[in-house]
Amino acid sequence: MAIATYFSPNRRLVDFEGWLEDVGTVVARNRSRPVLVLGDFNAKSTAWGSPSTCARGETLEEWAITQGLVILNRGSVHTCVRQQGGSIVDLTFATPALARRVRDWRVLERVETLSDHRYIRFSVSTRNSEPPSLEPPVGDCPRWALRKLDRELFREALIVATW
């Protein structure tokens, strides 16, 4: 499941918090499946490579932890470049099981996008990067069966999310 997002930089922090609650509802409804949350959050944090953290960034960090999502952004390459400078506001979050399958996450710097935002590219492997645990899962943690994953629908969702 891919959730594509955008939040305007001109709106208030309280609006951002309410919007994150709405996105969190969608994430919670799909907890039994692998979930990606991607988009322009207009939030800055050192957790994803920004030189400083703003109030929105702090709020988003806490929200992601609460949702059980991990940030996939790597490095400090700007995802948005303007005359005034650049920033890292285009973010990719994933459920832990899916995050372990993401390979080669990167910002494409030398590709014309006809926008001030750069493309982000990554691939999703069918194999875990960590060796499988020999211990049974503990409690009622979320799990999903790769055999039941509609791969074509997942690919299409990723393509749409990167638009």
PDB file of C-alpha atoms in Angstrom:
ATOM      1  CA  MET A   1       0.000   0.000   0.000  1.00  0.00           C
ATOM      2  CA  ALA A   2       1.450   3.357  -1.001  1.00  0.00           C
ATOM      3  CA  ILE A   3       0.126   6.603   0.445  1.00  0.00           C
ATOM      4  CA  ALA A   4       1.159   9.687  -1.541  1.00  0.00           C
ATOM      5  CA  THR A   5       1.050  12.929   0.436  1.00  0.00           C
ATOM      6  CA  TYR A   6       1.480  16.684   0.238  1.00  0.00           C
ATOM      7  CA  PHE A   7       1.135  19.311   2.936  1.00  0.00           C
ATOM      8  CA  SER A   8       1.408  23.009   2.129  1.00  0.00           C
ATOM      9  CA  PRO A   9       4.186  24.985   3.815  1.00  0.00           C
ATOM     10  CA  ASN A  10       1.710  27.856   4.281  1.00  0.00           C
ATOM     11  CA  ARG A  11      -0.561  26.037   6.733  1.00  0.00           C
ATOM     12  CA  ARG A  12      -0.314  26.075  10.522  1.00  0.00           C
ATOM     13  CA  LEU A  13       1.264  23.433  12.762  1.00  0.00           C
ATOM     14  CA  VAL A  14      -2.138  22.554  14.260  1.00  0.00           C
ATOM     15  CA  ASP A  15      -3.408  21.840  10.713  1.00  0.00           C
ATOM     16  CA  PHE A  16      -0.349  19.647  10.113  1.00  0.00           C
ATOM     17  CA  GLU A  17      -1.072  17.663  13.279  1.00  0.00           C
ATOM     18  CA  GLY A  18      -4.693  17.078  12.220  1.00  0.00           C
ATOM     19  CA  TRP A  19      -3.602  16.073   8.731  1.00  0.00           C
ATOM     20  CA  LEU A  20      -1.118  13.568  10.191  1.00  0.00           C
ATOM     21  CA  GLU A  21      -3.947  12.063  12.250  1.00  0.00           C
ATOM     22  CA  ASP A  22      -5.881  11.502   9.014  1.00  0.00           C
ATOM     23  CA  VAL A  23      -2.879   9.903   7.301  1.00  0.00           C
ATOM     24  CA  GLY A  24      -2.342   7.789  10.425  1.00  0.00           C
ATOM     25  CA  THR A  25      -5.896   6.483  10.129  1.00  0.00           C
ATOM     26  CA  VAL A  26      -5.126   5.209   6.614  1.00  0.00           C
ATOM     27  CA  VAL A  27      -1.875   3.635   7.821  1.00  0.00           C
ATOM     28  CA  ALA A  28      -3.695   1.922  10.705  1.00  0.00           C
ATOM     29  CA  ARG A  29      -6.362   0.517   8.378  1.00  0.00           C
ATOM     30  CA  ASN A  30      -3.633  -1.140   6.318  1.00  0.00           C
ATOM     31  CA  ARG A  31      -1.409  -2.325   9.165  1.00  0.00           C
ATOM     32  CA  SER A  32      -1.646  -5.938   8.016  1.00  0.00           C
ATOM     33  CA  ARG A  33       0.051  -5.018   4.719  1.00  0.00           C
ATOM     34  CA  PRO A  34       3.373  -3.409   3.788  1.00  0.00           C
ATOM     35  CA  VAL A  35       2.884   0.363   3.739  1.00  0.00           C
ATOM     36  CA  LEU A  36       4.842   3.212   2.152  1.00  0.00           C
ATOM     37  CA  VAL A  37       4.053   6.826   3.019  1.00  0.00           C
ATOM     38  CA  LEU A  38       5.736   9.153   0.535  1.00  0.00           C
ATOM     39  CA  GLY A  39       5.487  12.790  -0.363  1.00  0.00           C
ATOM     40  CA  ASP A  40       6.253  16.424   0.249  1.00  0.00           C
ATOM     41  CA  PHE A  41       5.730  16.957   3.969  1.00  0.00           C
ATOM     42  CA  ASN A  42       7.364  20.408   4.084  1.00  0.00           C
ATOM     43  CA  ALA A  43       8.976  19.376   7.375  1.00  0.00           C
ATOM     44  CA  LYS A  44      12.681  19.449   8.212  1.00  0.00           C
ATOM     45  CA  SER A  45      14.598  17.238  10.633  1.00  0.00           C
ATOM     46  CA  THR A  46      18.142  16.083  11.181  1.00  0.00           C
ATOM     47  CA  ALA A  47      16.613  12.570  11.288  1.00  0.00           C
ATOM     48  CA  TRP A  48      16.360  12.691   7.483  1.00  0.00           C
ATOM     49  CA  GLY A  49      19.393  14.787   6.637  1.00  0.00           C
ATOM     50  CA  SER A  50      18.314  18.397   7.151  1.00  0.00           C
ATOM     51  CA  PRO A  51      20.841  20.598   8.952  1.00  0.00           C
ATOM     52  CA  SER A  52      18.213  21.507  11.599  1.00  0.00           C
ATOM     53  CA  THR A  53      14.835  20.398  12.923  1.00  0.00           C
ATOM     54  CA  CYS A  54      11.699  22.560  12.800  1.00  0.00           C
ATOM     55  CA  ALA A  55       8.471  22.148  14.811  1.00  0.00           C
ATOM     56  CA  ARG A  56       6.859  20.232  11.950  1.00  0.00           C
ATOM     57  CA  GLY A  57       9.878  17.957  11.781  1.00  0.00           C
ATOM     58  CA  GLU A  58       9.612  17.151  15.496  1.00  0.00           C
ATOM     59  CA  THR A  59       5.891  16.468  15.116  1.00  0.00           C
ATOM     60  CA  LEU A  60       6.485  14.244  12.080  1.00  0.00           C
ATOM     61  CA  GLU A  61       9.257  12.288  13.854  1.00  0.00           C
ATOM     62  CA  GLU A  62       6.931  11.540  16.784  1.00  0.00           C
ATOM     63  CA  TRP A  63       4.075  10.632  14.429  1.00  0.00           C
ATOM     64  CA  ALA A  64       6.241   8.172  12.472  1.00  0.00           C
ATOM     65  CA  ILE A  65       7.376   6.480  15.677  1.00  0.00           C
ATOM     66  CA  THR A  66       3.779   6.240  16.891  1.00  0.00           C
ATOM     67  CA  GLN A  67       2.734   4.715  13.552  1.00  0.00           C
ATOM     68  CA  GLY A  68       5.596   2.209  13.649  1.00  0.00           C
ATOM     69  CA  LEU A  69       7.132   3.651  10.463  1.00  0.00           C
ATOM     70  CA  VAL A  70      10.807   4.097   9.664  1.00  0.00           C
ATOM     71  CA  ILE A  71      12.350   6.808   7.503  1.00  0.00           C
ATOM     72  CA  LEU A  72      14.025   5.580   4.314  1.00  0.00           C
ATOM     73  CA  ASN A  73      15.717   8.856   3.321  1.00  0.00           C
ATOM     74  CA  ARG A  74      19.486   8.537   3.293  1.00  0.00           C
ATOM     75  CA  GLY A  75      22.167  11.209   3.035  1.00  0.00           C
ATOM     76  CA  SER A  76      21.792  14.962   2.800  1.00  0.00           C
ATOM     77  CA  VAL A  77      21.047  15.529  -0.890  1.00  0.00           C
ATOM     78  CA  HIS A  78      18.320  18.139  -1.272  1.00  0.00           C
ATOM     79  CA  THR A  79      15.015  16.793  -2.554  1.00  0.00           C
ATOM     80  CA  CYS A  80      13.760  20.304  -3.338  1.00  0.00           C
ATOM     81  CA  VAL A  81      16.024  22.898  -4.989  1.00  0.00           C
ATOM     82  CA  ARG A  82      15.065  26.558  -5.463  1.00  0.00           C
ATOM     83  CA  GLN A  83      16.925  29.797  -6.113  1.00  0.00           C
ATOM     84  CA  GLN A  84      16.876  30.536  -2.377  1.00  0.00           C
ATOM     85  CA  GLY A  85      18.504  27.184  -1.629  1.00  0.00           C
ATOM     86  CA  GLY A  86      17.524  23.589  -1.107  1.00  0.00           C
ATOM     87  CA  SER A  87      15.831  21.445   1.476  1.00  0.00           C
ATOM     88  CA  ILE A  88      14.950  17.862   2.296  1.00  0.00           C
ATOM     89  CA  VAL A  89      11.154  17.853   2.523  1.00  0.00           C
ATOM     90  CA  ASP A  90      10.273  14.925   0.236  1.00  0.00           C
ATOM     91  CA  LEU A  91      10.254  11.912   2.497  1.00  0.00           C
ATOM     92  CA  THR A  92       9.734   8.160   2.307  1.00  0.00           C
ATOM     93  CA  PHE A  93       8.470   6.190   5.309  1.00  0.00           C
ATOM     94  CA  ALA A  94       7.777   2.446   5.421  1.00  0.00           C
ATOM     95  CA  THR A  95       6.685  -0.284   7.752  1.00  0.00           C
ATOM     96  CA  PRO A  96       9.746  -2.123   9.120  1.00  0.00           C
ATOM     97  CA  ALA A  97       9.121  -5.328   7.142  1.00  0.00           C
ATOM     98  CA  LEU A  98       8.933  -3.359   3.899  1.00  0.00           C
ATOM     99  CA  ALA A  99      11.851  -1.092   4.845  1.00  0.00           C
ATOM    100  CA  ARG A 100      14.120  -4.155   5.073  1.00  0.00           C
ATOM    101  CA  ARG A 101      13.315  -4.870   1.422  1.00  0.00           C
ATOM    102  CA  VAL A 102      14.034  -1.388   0.060  1.00  0.00           C
ATOM    103  CA  ARG A 103      17.270  -1.163  -1.908  1.00  0.00           C
ATOM    104  CA  ASP A 104      19.262   1.741  -3.289  1.00  0.00           C
ATOM    105  CA  TRP A 105      17.101   4.646  -2.042  1.00  0.00           C
ATOM    106  CA  ARG A 106      18.489   7.825  -3.633  1.00  0.00           C
ATOM    107  CA  VAL A 107      17.673  11.313  -4.873  1.00  0.00           C
ATOM    108  CA  LEU A 108      18.262  11.705  -8.618  1.00  0.00           C
ATOM    109  CA  GLU A 109      20.325  14.875  -8.985  1.00  0.00           C
ATOM    110  CA  ARG A 110      21.014  14.953 -12.712  1.00  0.00           C
ATOM    111  CA  VAL A 111      17.504  14.333 -14.064  1.00  0.00           C
ATOM    112  CA  GLU A 112      15.278  17.190 -15.281  1.00  0.00           C
ATOM    113  CA  THR A 113      11.903  17.031 -13.536  1.00  0.00           C
ATOM    114  CA  LEU A 114      10.406  20.344 -14.766  1.00  0.00           C
ATOM    115  CA  SER A 115       9.826  21.057 -11.066  1.00  0.00           C
ATOM    116  CA  ASP A 116      11.822  22.307  -8.106  1.00  0.00           C
ATOM    117  CA  HIS A 117      11.486  18.814  -6.616  1.00  0.00           C
ATOM    118  CA  ARG A 118      13.816  15.996  -7.570  1.00  0.00           C
ATOM    119  CA  TYR A 119      12.851  12.413  -8.270  1.00  0.00           C
ATOM    120  CA  ILE A 120      13.496   9.807  -5.612  1.00  0.00           C
ATOM    121  CA  ARG A 121      14.289   6.309  -6.794  1.00  0.00           C
ATOM    122  CA  PHE A 122      14.500   2.986  -5.001  1.00  0.00           C
ATOM    123  CA  SER A 123      13.690  -0.629  -5.596  1.00  0.00           C
ATOM    124  CA  VAL A 124      11.884  -3.153  -3.457  1.00  0.00           C
ATOM    125  CA  SER A 125      13.330  -6.640  -3.175  1.00  0.00           C
ATOM    126  CA  THR A 126      11.336  -9.773  -2.619  1.00  0.00           C
ATOM    127  CA  ARG A 127      13.966 -10.850  -0.077  1.00  0.00           C
ATOM    128  CA  ASN A 128      14.728  -9.495   3.354  1.00  0.00           C
ATOM    129  CA  SER A 129      18.142  -7.864   3.861  1.00  0.00           C
ATOM    130  CA  GLU A 130      18.288  -9.408   7.327  1.00  0.00           C
ATOM    131  CA  PRO A 131      18.485 -13.166   7.801  1.00  0.00           C
ATOM    132  CA  PRO A 132      15.157 -14.626   8.902  1.00  0.00           C
ATOM    133  CA  SER A 133      14.711 -15.089  12.624  1.00  0.00           C
ATOM    134  CA  LEU A 134      14.556 -18.642  13.872  1.00  0.00           C
ATOM    135  CA  GLU A 135      12.351 -17.545  16.755  1.00  0.00           C
ATOM    136  CA  PRO A 136       8.578 -17.358  16.329  1.00  0.00           C
ATOM    137  CA  PRO A 137       7.045 -13.865  16.299  1.00  0.00           C
ATOM    138  CA  VAL A 138       6.189 -12.476  19.717  1.00  0.00           C
ATOM    139  CA  GLY A 139       2.715 -11.145  20.528  1.00  0.00           C
ATOM    140  CA  ASP A 140       0.349  -9.868  17.895  1.00  0.00           C
ATOM    141  CA  CYS A 141       2.858  -7.865  15.871  1.00  0.00           C
ATOM    142  CA  PRO A 142       1.789  -7.027  12.291  1.00  0.00           C
ATOM    143  CA  ARG A 143       2.768  -9.639   9.708  1.00  0.00           C
ATOM    144  CA  TRP A 144       2.048 -10.184   6.022  1.00  0.00           C
ATOM    145  CA  ALA A 145       2.467 -12.967   3.487  1.00  0.00           C
ATOM    146  CA  LEU A 146       4.583 -12.099   0.466  1.00  0.00           C
ATOM    147  CA  ARG A 147       2.801 -14.809  -1.545  1.00  0.00           C
ATOM    148  CA  LYS A 148      -0.451 -12.847  -1.223  1.00  0.00           C
ATOM    149  CA  LEU A 149       1.090  -9.526  -2.330  1.00  0.00           C
ATOM    150  CA  ASP A 150      -0.313  -8.292  -5.639  1.00  0.00           C
ATOM    151  CA  ARG A 151       3.082  -7.362  -7.144  1.00  0.00           C
ATOM    152  CA  GLU A 152       1.693  -5.603 -10.209  1.00  0.00           C
ATOM    153  CA  LEU A 153      -0.633  -3.422  -8.128  1.00  0.00           C
ATOM    154  CA  PHE A 154       2.241  -2.632  -5.753  1.00  0.00           C
ATOM    155  CA  ARG A 155       4.517  -1.587  -8.666  1.00  0.00           C
ATOM    156  CA  GLU A 156       1.778   0.632 -10.066  1.00  0.00           C
ATOM    157  CA  ALA A 157       1.212   2.238  -6.665  1.00  0.00           C
ATOM    158  CA  LEU A 158       4.931   3.018  -6.394  1.00  0.00           C
ATOM    159  CA  ILE A 159       4.946   4.592  -9.858  1.00  0.00           C
ATOM    160  CA  VAL A 160       1.919   6.744  -9.034  1.00  0.00           C
ATOM    161  CA  ALA A 161       3.430   7.764  -5.690  1.00  0.00           C
ATOM    162  CA  THR A 162       6.629   8.996  -7.373  1.00  0.00           C
ATOM    163  CA  TRP A 163       4.687  11.268  -9.749  1.00  0.00           C
TER     164      TRP A 163
END
